[in-house]
Amino acid sequence: MSKPGASGGLGASAKRYVGKSVRRREDPRLLRGEARFIDDVDLHGQLYLSVVRSSEAHARILSVNVAEASRAPGVRLVITADDISAHVPLEQIGYHDVYPQIDDYLHPVFASDRVRYVGQPVAAVIADTAYLAEDAAGLVEADYELLPPVLDPQHAMSDEAEPLFDGCSNESVRIVKSYGDSEKAFAEAAHVVKGRYVTGRHSGVPMETRGCVAEPDRGRKQLFMWGPVHTHDCQRLIAEVLGLPLADLRMKHVDIGGSFGVKGGVFPEYIMVGWAALNLGRPVKWTEDRLEHMVANAHAREQVHEMSAAFDAEGRILALTDEIWHNHGAFMRQAEPLVSDITVGMVPGPYRVPVYDGVLHVVHSNKTPLSAYRAPGRFEGTFARERLLDQAAQELGLSRVEIRRRNLLTASDLPFKPGMDICFEPYHFDSGDVVKHLEQALEAADYAAWLQEAEDLRAQGRLVGNGIGILMDKAGLGLYETGAVDVDASGRIRVRTGASSVGQGIETVLAQIVAEELQVDPELIDVVHGDTELVPEGVGSWSSRSTVLAGGAARQAALDTLEKAKRLAADMLEANVEDLVLDDGHIRVAGAAHEGMSLAEIAGRWDGWSARLAGDQPGLGAQAVYLDNHMNYPYGVTLVQVEIDPGTGGHTLRRFFTSTEAGHAINPMTTRGQVVGAAAQGIGGALYEEFVYDESGQPLATSFMDYLLPTSLDVPDVDFFMTEDAPTPNNPFGAKGLGEVGIIAVGAAVAGAIDDAFGEGVRTTKVPVTPETLWRRAHASPQ
């Protein structure tokens, strides 16, 4: 259910398309099997690349013998660090200025002196077929001298831990964020609550694994590449490593079978494919198999939080402190330490925290490097904070709802500007009332009935409990995005965007936004993305930014197109611009409905010859860049009811409710789809998914036999509640990014429900919670 909100500054017909549940335009090609994914790209004369990966977590490389592989049938080339000695650069978004040492922790394309995780590339074979390449890769012989592995993030910082980088600490970065006097607040506190909370290592598991195809144009010394998700950022970094002018690397569009952050950025394999294609003068293709994905793509989450809170006698927070150890694995990737920055900045969440001290240790280990994964830092920090609040409620004799009600931000607290930045943008919460939303959500869920139901079932001897988690997200990160609108004489309109389509429905939403401003049917609009020839500049889709930033750019391009249409129509209709109005995709003279021209007619008449005579640009269209200096902050509530089977340690999610304050939803149907999909991933992180390692650093979850995922039978019906009471003033839609809210508080709510079911107080301090853990708890002797 949703509540209507303000139009947020849209055009006169603001309720025509925006705010409506328009069907996703991406779905027909996906459902009919007509989409073109990276593995569907096959080029004439194409060769295939297979990667030789380290079998050891930590070892010196004594030798890499490629002689036998080089002689194998069909092999065209074998490459190692002797051929490509480069490292994969990090995105330049400001962290190099603050932490110049981060370049000491870059991921090499190939390991040279030592390997630092199982799965690290050691060599690559390029052959005539994928099978020949894989067979030959098995002939590469690497000789290692084993070194002690470093696995635990807290141990990694001790004197006993093996240094992973010569002359460098295992802690690459330390991020400190604070405001207020925490020492004074704790000294004056009536109650102090402490806890240690752990989020296990897991990640996104998209249906489509990574892949890359590169095709050289030998005559022009150019390279075409398909596969990388955020094409413009990847174009810049790959061109830098390959020594190509930016114009000579052309990124091409394919459909993306899921990303969730883990496929973003540049990976070593993309460099290999591009280098091999340029040197062989032939197209080269690499497709990741699922085993490679599990050990070498990108992991996420693994964090340890040691958190403390000071409370007054009424249970109000006086101060919050958090020391965090964030296990980044072997190297820095993507735009790090972005995830770490977000983590420590978002710990206070939607609460009235007058004093905060947060310190985060970016720690390296002999595990797969991490990257962003849906709600990076927020899932982990929210789990720790909400568990601490449950513990505080228990110790202070308050209900879990009441302790939150007393500490959540309300409209009277706004704007809340504690003086802390997150990713170089000031934390500035300026629209909403979290307590009001909590009350609305509890009423919509009929939470009182949940409580009574659980109590009645426990009286029958069943282990049933309820949990609650309050969430806040930060969305719209990244200062700008590009967009363009072109009206064709045929009547179709093309929208070009620097955003990426990664399954979130951006084609649908941008079509709605442009249709709103030009008053045309969204079905007449084609959205183009992911092609640097057609869209020369852009940022991409991550951090729930696409609707606000890409939508803002597309909207401005549509408005500029409309302005030009009116200017041209004024001459064509011999009317004043001030007398022209937009009506159903036509420019008409006010008061004379029969006098007018469609946008397509204007575009057709303003051909090259006519525009030249007028000294104007031909055609009808415009380009725009949308800037946004402020993130927006959606918030919400997640409620979970769990039943535990004491005989097996199994669990059933009996009820699942999640809510959000959307500001203004452009498409409520796609919003719900985003939230429900995120909730399913949250269930995986809370109860199923974890990358486990043995003492030697060998990964123990390398297939879906060991890395468990929730199935459709494990995901309950998700009851979604949305309010639109607090449009953000920072963008013309009033919209807040909603791609990640559904996952953020799931771990916290599930843990709370488990503890409520057992009735033993707060004891769940780590996710995921395994059936073995539940079984042992159910059969533990009473203390």
mmCIF file of N, CA, C and O in Angstrom, residues 682-761:
data_model
loop_
_atom_site.group_PDB
_atom_site.id
_atom_site.type_symbol
_atom_site.label_atom_id
_atom_site.label_comp_id
_atom_site.label_asym_id
_atom_site.label_seq_id
_atom_site.Cartn_x
_atom_site.Cartn_y
_atom_site.Cartn_z
ATOM 1 N N GLY A 682 18.657 -10.299 1.351
ATOM 2 C CA GLY A 682 18.861 -10.126 2.790
ATOM 3 C C GLY A 682 18.619 -11.409 3.559
ATOM 4 O O GLY A 682 19.336 -11.725 4.518
ATOM 5 N N ILE A 683 17.611 -12.175 3.135
ATOM 6 C CA ILE A 683 17.349 -13.473 3.765
ATOM 7 C C ILE A 683 18.537 -14.406 3.553
ATOM 8 O O ILE A 683 18.956 -15.134 4.465
ATOM 9 N N GLY A 684 19.112 -14.358 2.349
ATOM 10 C CA GLY A 684 20.302 -15.171 2.091
ATOM 11 C C GLY A 684 21.440 -14.814 3.014
ATOM 12 O O GLY A 684 22.107 -15.699 3.583
ATOM 13 N N GLY A 685 21.682 -13.518 3.205
ATOM 14 C CA GLY A 685 22.770 -13.080 4.075
ATOM 15 C C GLY A 685 22.513 -13.343 5.540
ATOM 16 O O GLY A 685 23.449 -13.448 6.339
ATOM 17 N N ALA A 686 21.243 -13.450 5.919
ATOM 18 C CA ALA A 686 20.907 -13.665 7.325
ATOM 19 C C ALA A 686 20.920 -15.132 7.714
ATOM 20 O O ALA A 686 21.246 -15.480 8.859
ATOM 21 N N LEU A 687 20.590 -16.030 6.753
ATOM 22 C CA LEU A 687 20.349 -17.425 7.128
ATOM 23 C C LEU A 687 21.059 -18.463 6.275
ATOM 24 O O LEU A 687 21.059 -19.649 6.643
ATOM 25 N N TYR A 688 21.653 -18.080 5.169
ATOM 26 C CA TYR A 688 22.152 -19.102 4.249
ATOM 27 C C TYR A 688 23.599 -18.886 3.790
ATOM 28 O O TYR A 688 24.412 -19.798 3.845
ATOM 29 N N GLU A 689 23.932 -17.732 3.283
ATOM 30 C CA GLU A 689 25.120 -17.550 2.451
ATOM 31 C C GLU A 689 26.358 -17.178 3.278
ATOM 32 O O GLU A 689 26.319 -16.239 4.060
ATOM 33 N N GLU A 690 27.442 -17.917 3.059
ATOM 34 C CA GLU A 690 28.717 -17.541 3.665
ATOM 35 C C GLU A 690 29.860 -18.236 2.938
ATOM 36 O O GLU A 690 29.817 -19.433 2.673
ATOM 37 N N PHE A 691 30.888 -17.439 2.617
ATOM 38 C CA PHE A 691 32.126 -17.982 2.081
ATOM 39 C C PHE A 691 33.019 -18.362 3.259
ATOM 40 O O PHE A 691 33.539 -17.497 3.956
ATOM 41 N N VAL A 692 33.198 -19.659 3.454
ATOM 42 C CA VAL A 692 33.955 -20.179 4.576
ATOM 43 C C VAL A 692 35.304 -20.672 4.070
ATOM 44 O O VAL A 692 35.412 -21.203 2.961
ATOM 45 N N TYR A 693 36.340 -20.508 4.894
ATOM 46 C CA TYR A 693 37.694 -20.937 4.562
ATOM 47 C C TYR A 693 38.217 -21.872 5.636
ATOM 48 O O TYR A 693 37.837 -21.753 6.807
ATOM 49 N N ASP A 694 39.118 -22.797 5.242
ATOM 50 C CA ASP A 694 39.792 -23.595 6.260
ATOM 51 C C ASP A 694 41.034 -22.861 6.742
ATOM 52 O O ASP A 694 41.323 -21.739 6.312
ATOM 53 N N GLU A 695 41.784 -23.485 7.650
ATOM 54 C CA GLU A 695 42.908 -22.814 8.287
ATOM 55 C C GLU A 695 44.035 -22.475 7.317
ATOM 56 O O GLU A 695 44.854 -21.589 7.580
ATOM 57 N N SER A 696 44.099 -23.176 6.180
ATOM 58 C CA SER A 696 45.148 -22.904 5.199
ATOM 59 C C SER A 696 44.725 -21.855 4.171
ATOM 60 O O SER A 696 45.492 -21.542 3.266
ATOM 61 N N GLY A 697 43.510 -21.334 4.326
ATOM 62 C CA GLY A 697 43.029 -20.331 3.387
ATOM 63 C C GLY A 697 42.321 -20.898 2.177
ATOM 64 O O GLY A 697 42.026 -20.166 1.230
ATOM 65 N N GLN A 698 42.040 -22.218 2.201
ATOM 66 C CA GLN A 698 41.315 -22.824 1.092
ATOM 67 C C GLN A 698 39.819 -22.549 1.240
ATOM 68 O O GLN A 698 39.233 -22.771 2.297
ATOM 69 N N PRO A 699 39.183 -22.043 0.173
ATOM 70 C CA PRO A 699 37.744 -21.789 0.247
ATOM 71 C C PRO A 699 36.964 -23.094 0.293
ATOM 72 O O PRO A 699 37.264 -24.041 -0.441
ATOM 73 N N LEU A 700 35.967 -23.160 1.152
ATOM 74 C CA LEU A 700 35.162 -24.360 1.330
ATOM 75 C C LEU A 700 33.786 -24.243 0.683
ATOM 76 O O LEU A 700 33.016 -25.207 0.697
ATOM 77 N N ALA A 701 33.471 -23.074 0.154
ATOM 78 C CA ALA A 701 32.177 -22.872 -0.522
ATOM 79 C C ALA A 701 32.460 -22.437 -1.950
ATOM 80 O O ALA A 701 32.556 -21.247 -2.248
ATOM 81 N N THR A 702 32.615 -23.417 -2.832
ATOM 82 C CA THR A 702 32.994 -23.132 -4.213
ATOM 83 C C THR A 702 31.940 -23.585 -5.217
ATOM 84 O O THR A 702 32.173 -23.555 -6.415
ATOM 85 N N SER A 703 30.792 -24.008 -4.721
ATOM 86 C CA SER A 703 29.681 -24.383 -5.599
ATOM 87 C C SER A 703 28.393 -24.204 -4.813
ATOM 88 O O SER A 703 28.407 -23.954 -3.599
ATOM 89 N N PHE A 704 27.268 -24.378 -5.479
ATOM 90 C CA PHE A 704 25.984 -24.243 -4.793
ATOM 91 C C PHE A 704 25.657 -25.455 -3.923
ATOM 92 O O PHE A 704 24.618 -25.468 -3.265
ATOM 93 N N MET A 705 26.548 -26.449 -3.922
ATOM 94 C CA MET A 705 26.419 -27.525 -2.937
ATOM 95 C C MET A 705 26.840 -27.041 -1.552
ATOM 96 O O MET A 705 26.356 -27.538 -0.533
ATOM 97 N N ASP A 706 27.757 -26.082 -1.513
ATOM 98 C CA ASP A 706 28.329 -25.610 -0.249
ATOM 99 C C ASP A 706 27.914 -24.177 0.080
ATOM 100 O O ASP A 706 27.829 -23.804 1.248
ATOM 101 N N TYR A 707 27.722 -23.378 -0.962
ATOM 102 C CA TYR A 707 27.281 -21.996 -0.749
ATOM 103 C C TYR A 707 25.767 -21.984 -0.954
ATOM 104 O O TYR A 707 25.272 -22.074 -2.083
ATOM 105 N N LEU A 708 25.034 -21.926 0.141
ATOM 106 C CA LEU A 708 23.581 -22.092 0.079
ATOM 107 C C LEU A 708 22.894 -20.780 -0.290
ATOM 108 O O LEU A 708 23.282 -19.709 0.178
ATOM 109 N N LEU A 709 21.872 -20.910 -1.105
ATOM 110 C CA LEU A 709 21.053 -19.764 -1.492
ATOM 111 C C LEU A 709 19.602 -20.046 -1.133
ATOM 112 O O LEU A 709 19.139 -21.187 -1.247
ATOM 113 N N PRO A 710 18.861 -19.029 -0.719
ATOM 114 C CA PRO A 710 17.430 -19.255 -0.508
ATOM 115 C C PRO A 710 16.737 -19.506 -1.840
ATOM 116 O O PRO A 710 16.997 -18.826 -2.834
ATOM 117 N N THR A 711 15.870 -20.500 -1.884
ATOM 118 C CA THR A 711 15.089 -20.776 -3.082
ATOM 119 C C THR A 711 13.756 -20.039 -2.995
ATOM 120 O O THR A 711 13.446 -19.384 -1.993
ATOM 121 N N SER A 712 12.964 -20.166 -4.034
ATOM 122 C CA SER A 712 11.648 -19.531 -4.017
ATOM 123 C C SER A 712 10.784 -20.076 -2.888
ATOM 124 O O SER A 712 9.884 -19.386 -2.390
ATOM 125 N N LEU A 713 11.058 -21.311 -2.459
ATOM 126 C CA LEU A 713 10.297 -21.891 -1.353
ATOM 127 C C LEU A 713 10.714 -21.315 -0.006
ATOM 128 O O LEU A 713 9.970 -21.423 0.972
ATOM 129 N N ASP A 714 11.896 -20.739 0.042
ATOM 130 C CA ASP A 714 12.412 -20.198 1.306
ATOM 131 C C ASP A 714 12.086 -18.718 1.491
ATOM 132 O O ASP A 714 12.274 -18.181 2.591
ATOM 133 N N VAL A 715 11.674 -18.059 0.434
ATOM 134 C CA VAL A 715 11.369 -16.626 0.503
ATOM 135 C C VAL A 715 9.862 -16.467 0.658
ATOM 136 O O VAL A 715 9.099 -16.865 -0.228
ATOM 137 N N PRO A 716 9.411 -15.909 1.761
ATOM 138 C CA PRO A 716 7.963 -15.776 1.975
ATOM 139 C C PRO A 716 7.388 -14.636 1.140
ATOM 140 O O PRO A 716 8.112 -13.875 0.500
ATOM 141 N N ASP A 717 6.074 -14.543 1.152
ATOM 142 C CA ASP A 717 5.436 -13.364 0.569
ATOM 143 C C ASP A 717 5.897 -12.139 1.354
ATOM 144 O O ASP A 717 5.822 -12.119 2.584
ATOM 145 N N VAL A 718 6.369 -11.148 0.645
ATOM 146 C CA VAL A 718 6.863 -9.936 1.286
ATOM 147 C C VAL A 718 5.762 -8.891 1.271
ATOM 148 O O VAL A 718 5.287 -8.487 0.197
ATOM 149 N N ASP A 719 5.339 -8.483 2.437
ATOM 150 C CA ASP A 719 4.336 -7.430 2.566
ATOM 151 C C ASP A 719 5.074 -6.090 2.535
ATOM 152 O O ASP A 719 5.848 -5.784 3.451
ATOM 153 N N PHE A 720 4.835 -5.315 1.487
ATOM 154 C CA PHE A 720 5.571 -4.065 1.283
ATOM 155 C C PHE A 720 4.655 -2.878 1.518
ATOM 156 O O PHE A 720 3.560 -2.790 0.970
ATOM 157 N N PHE A 721 5.138 -1.967 2.333
ATOM 158 C CA PHE A 721 4.382 -0.750 2.677
ATOM 159 C C PHE A 721 5.242 0.456 2.322
ATOM 160 O O PHE A 721 6.419 0.520 2.704
ATOM 161 N N MET A 722 4.670 1.387 1.589
ATOM 162 C CA MET A 722 5.433 2.559 1.145
ATOM 163 C C MET A 722 4.664 3.828 1.476
ATOM 164 O O MET A 722 3.459 3.922 1.243
ATOM 165 N N THR A 723 5.363 4.794 2.049
ATOM 166 C CA THR A 723 4.792 6.123 2.232
ATOM 167 C C THR A 723 5.520 7.102 1.312
ATOM 168 O O THR A 723 6.655 6.864 0.902
ATOM 169 N N GLU A 724 4.830 8.186 0.999
ATOM 170 C CA GLU A 724 5.416 9.254 0.191
ATOM 171 C C GLU A 724 5.142 10.596 0.874
ATOM 172 O O GLU A 724 4.689 11.553 0.267
ATOM 173 N N ASP A 725 5.442 10.617 2.162
ATOM 174 C CA ASP A 725 5.149 11.777 3.001
ATOM 175 C C ASP A 725 6.254 12.824 2.990
ATOM 176 O O ASP A 725 6.020 13.972 3.377
ATOM 177 N N ALA A 726 7.461 12.442 2.606
ATOM 178 C CA ALA A 726 8.604 13.340 2.787
ATOM 179 C C ALA A 726 9.454 13.400 1.524
ATOM 180 O O ALA A 726 10.573 12.883 1.486
ATOM 181 N N PRO A 727 8.939 14.016 0.458
ATOM 182 C CA PRO A 727 9.767 14.163 -0.749
ATOM 183 C C PRO A 727 11.049 14.923 -0.428
ATOM 184 O O PRO A 727 11.035 15.909 0.306
ATOM 185 N N THR A 728 12.150 14.448 -0.964
ATOM 186 C CA THR A 728 13.401 15.150 -0.722
ATOM 187 C C THR A 728 13.413 16.457 -1.505
ATOM 188 O O THR A 728 12.970 16.496 -2.665
ATOM 189 N N PRO A 729 13.899 17.533 -0.924
ATOM 190 C CA PRO A 729 13.967 18.813 -1.647
ATOM 191 C C PRO A 729 15.154 18.905 -2.592
ATOM 192 O O PRO A 729 15.314 19.914 -3.281
ATOM 193 N N ASN A 730 15.965 17.844 -2.670
ATOM 194 C CA ASN A 730 17.232 17.935 -3.382
ATOM 195 C C ASN A 730 17.167 17.552 -4.844
ATOM 196 O O ASN A 730 18.170 17.650 -5.551
ATOM 197 N N ASN A 731 16.028 17.049 -5.316
ATOM 198 C CA ASN A 731 15.911 16.759 -6.738
ATOM 199 C C ASN A 731 14.494 17.079 -7.200
ATOM 200 O O ASN A 731 13.571 17.159 -6.385
ATOM 201 N N PRO A 732 14.296 17.289 -8.490
ATOM 202 C CA PRO A 732 12.997 17.757 -8.980
ATOM 203 C C PRO A 732 11.878 16.740 -8.845
ATOM 204 O O PRO A 732 10.700 17.095 -8.977
ATOM 205 N N PHE A 733 12.194 15.483 -8.606
ATOM 206 C CA PHE A 733 11.165 14.462 -8.462
ATOM 207 C C PHE A 733 10.695 14.318 -7.016
ATOM 208 O O PHE A 733 9.629 13.766 -6.767
ATOM 209 N N GLY A 734 11.526 14.764 -6.077
ATOM 210 C CA GLY A 734 11.260 14.459 -4.673
ATOM 211 C C GLY A 734 11.560 13.017 -4.342
ATOM 212 O O GLY A 734 11.223 12.530 -3.266
ATOM 213 N N ALA A 735 12.198 12.291 -5.274
ATOM 214 C CA ALA A 735 12.398 10.852 -5.142
ATOM 215 C C ALA A 735 13.619 10.521 -4.300
ATOM 216 O O ALA A 735 14.604 11.252 -4.298
ATOM 217 N N LYS A 736 13.542 9.373 -3.623
ATOM 218 C CA LYS A 736 14.677 8.823 -2.883
ATOM 219 C C LYS A 736 15.042 7.478 -3.504
ATOM 220 O O LYS A 736 14.167 6.719 -3.935
ATOM 221 N N GLY A 737 16.333 7.196 -3.574
ATOM 222 C CA GLY A 737 16.783 5.937 -4.156
ATOM 223 C C GLY A 737 16.296 4.756 -3.341
ATOM 224 O O GLY A 737 16.407 4.745 -2.115
ATOM 225 N N LEU A 738 15.763 3.729 -4.024
ATOM 226 C CA LEU A 738 15.100 2.640 -3.311
ATOM 227 C C LEU A 738 15.619 1.260 -3.690
ATOM 228 O O LEU A 738 15.020 0.253 -3.332
ATOM 229 N N GLY A 739 16.734 1.183 -4.399
ATOM 230 C CA GLY A 739 17.204 -0.105 -4.867
ATOM 231 C C GLY A 739 17.786 -1.002 -3.794
ATOM 232 O O GLY A 739 17.984 -2.196 -4.034
ATOM 233 N N GLU A 740 18.070 -0.452 -2.614
ATOM 234 C CA GLU A 740 18.770 -1.232 -1.594
ATOM 235 C C GLU A 740 18.043 -1.316 -0.263
ATOM 236 O O GLU A 740 18.471 -2.059 0.627
ATOM 237 N N VAL A 741 16.953 -0.575 -0.092
ATOM 238 C CA VAL A 741 16.324 -0.512 1.233
ATOM 239 C C VAL A 741 15.804 -1.869 1.696
ATOM 240 O O VAL A 741 15.775 -2.152 2.904
ATOM 241 N N GLY A 742 15.397 -2.728 0.765
ATOM 242 C CA GLY A 742 14.800 -3.994 1.165
ATOM 243 C C GLY A 742 15.741 -4.965 1.834
ATOM 244 O O GLY A 742 15.303 -5.910 2.502
ATOM 245 N N ILE A 743 17.056 -4.763 1.686
ATOM 246 C CA ILE A 743 18.030 -5.712 2.224
ATOM 247 C C ILE A 743 18.632 -5.254 3.554
ATOM 248 O O ILE A 743 19.104 -6.070 4.341
ATOM 249 N N ILE A 744 18.595 -3.966 3.830
ATOM 250 C CA ILE A 744 19.467 -3.373 4.841
ATOM 251 C C ILE A 744 19.228 -3.918 6.246
ATOM 252 O O ILE A 744 20.177 -4.242 6.966
ATOM 253 N N ALA A 745 17.975 -4.044 6.658
ATOM 254 C CA ALA A 745 17.688 -4.418 8.057
ATOM 255 C C ALA A 745 17.279 -5.875 8.213
ATOM 256 O O ALA A 745 16.877 -6.282 9.300
ATOM 257 N N VAL A 746 17.401 -6.679 7.153
ATOM 258 C CA VAL A 746 16.919 -8.063 7.232
ATOM 259 C C VAL A 746 17.733 -8.872 8.236
ATOM 260 O O VAL A 746 17.172 -9.614 9.055
ATOM 261 N N GLY A 747 19.056 -8.761 8.180
ATOM 262 C CA GLY A 747 19.879 -9.523 9.122
ATOM 263 C C GLY A 747 19.534 -9.195 10.561
ATOM 264 O O GLY A 747 19.429 -10.097 11.419
ATOM 265 N N ALA A 748 19.344 -7.916 10.852
ATOM 266 C CA ALA A 748 19.021 -7.494 12.213
ATOM 267 C C ALA A 748 17.659 -8.022 12.645
ATOM 268 O O ALA A 748 17.495 -8.516 13.776
ATOM 269 N N ALA A 749 16.665 -7.938 11.759
ATOM 270 C CA ALA A 749 15.317 -8.375 12.118
ATOM 271 C C ALA A 749 15.250 -9.885 12.303
ATOM 272 O O ALA A 749 14.590 -10.391 13.219
ATOM 273 N N VAL A 750 15.927 -10.636 11.438
ATOM 274 C CA VAL A 750 15.944 -12.095 11.571
ATOM 275 C C VAL A 750 16.624 -12.498 12.877
ATOM 276 O O VAL A 750 16.135 -13.374 13.613
ATOM 277 N N ALA A 751 17.753 -11.877 13.199
ATOM 278 C CA ALA A 751 18.446 -12.194 14.447
ATOM 279 C C ALA A 751 17.566 -11.895 15.652
ATOM 280 O O ALA A 751 17.516 -12.680 16.616
ATOM 281 N N GLY A 752 16.855 -10.766 15.608
ATOM 282 C CA GLY A 752 15.960 -10.430 16.702
ATOM 283 C C GLY A 752 14.827 -11.433 16.856
ATOM 284 O O GLY A 752 14.433 -11.782 17.976
ATOM 285 N N ALA A 753 14.313 -11.912 15.722
ATOM 286 C CA ALA A 753 13.230 -12.894 15.773
ATOM 287 C C ALA A 753 13.712 -14.217 16.358
ATOM 288 O O ALA A 753 12.993 -14.881 17.113
ATOM 289 N N ILE A 754 14.929 -14.620 16.018
ATOM 290 C CA ILE A 754 15.492 -15.860 16.556
ATOM 291 C C ILE A 754 15.633 -15.756 18.072
ATOM 292 O O ILE A 754 15.249 -16.680 18.825
ATOM 293 N N ASP A 755 16.179 -14.649 18.546
ATOM 294 C CA ASP A 755 16.343 -14.486 19.992
ATOM 295 C C ASP A 755 14.999 -14.439 20.701
ATOM 296 O O ASP A 755 14.834 -14.976 21.807
ATOM 297 N N ASP A 756 14.021 -13.804 20.066
ATOM 298 C CA ASP A 756 12.689 -13.730 20.660
ATOM 299 C C ASP A 756 12.069 -15.122 20.749
ATOM 300 O O ASP A 756 11.395 -15.455 21.729
ATOM 301 N N ALA A 757 12.321 -15.941 19.736
ATOM 302 C CA ALA A 757 11.768 -17.294 19.739
ATOM 303 C C ALA A 757 12.338 -18.128 20.884
ATOM 304 O O ALA A 757 11.610 -18.868 21.556
ATOM 305 N N PHE A 758 13.623 -18.017 21.137
ATOM 306 C CA PHE A 758 14.248 -18.780 22.217
ATOM 307 C C PHE A 758 13.980 -18.151 23.582
ATOM 308 O O PHE A 758 14.043 -18.829 24.607
ATOM 309 N N GLY A 759 13.741 -16.837 23.603
ATOM 310 C CA GLY A 759 13.421 -16.182 24.856
ATOM 311 C C GLY A 759 14.557 -16.109 25.845
ATOM 312 O O GLY A 759 14.346 -16.105 27.056
ATOM 313 N N GLU A 760 15.774 -16.058 25.337
ATOM 314 C CA GLU A 760 16.943 -16.066 26.211
ATOM 315 C C GLU A 760 17.719 -14.760 26.160
ATOM 316 O O GLU A 760 18.868 -14.700 26.608
ATOM 317 N N GLY A 761 17.133 -13.716 25.619
ATOM 318 C CA GLY A 761 17.851 -12.457 25.481
ATOM 319 C C GLY A 761 18.676 -12.432 24.215
ATOM 320 O O GLY A 761 18.616 -13.330 23.374
#
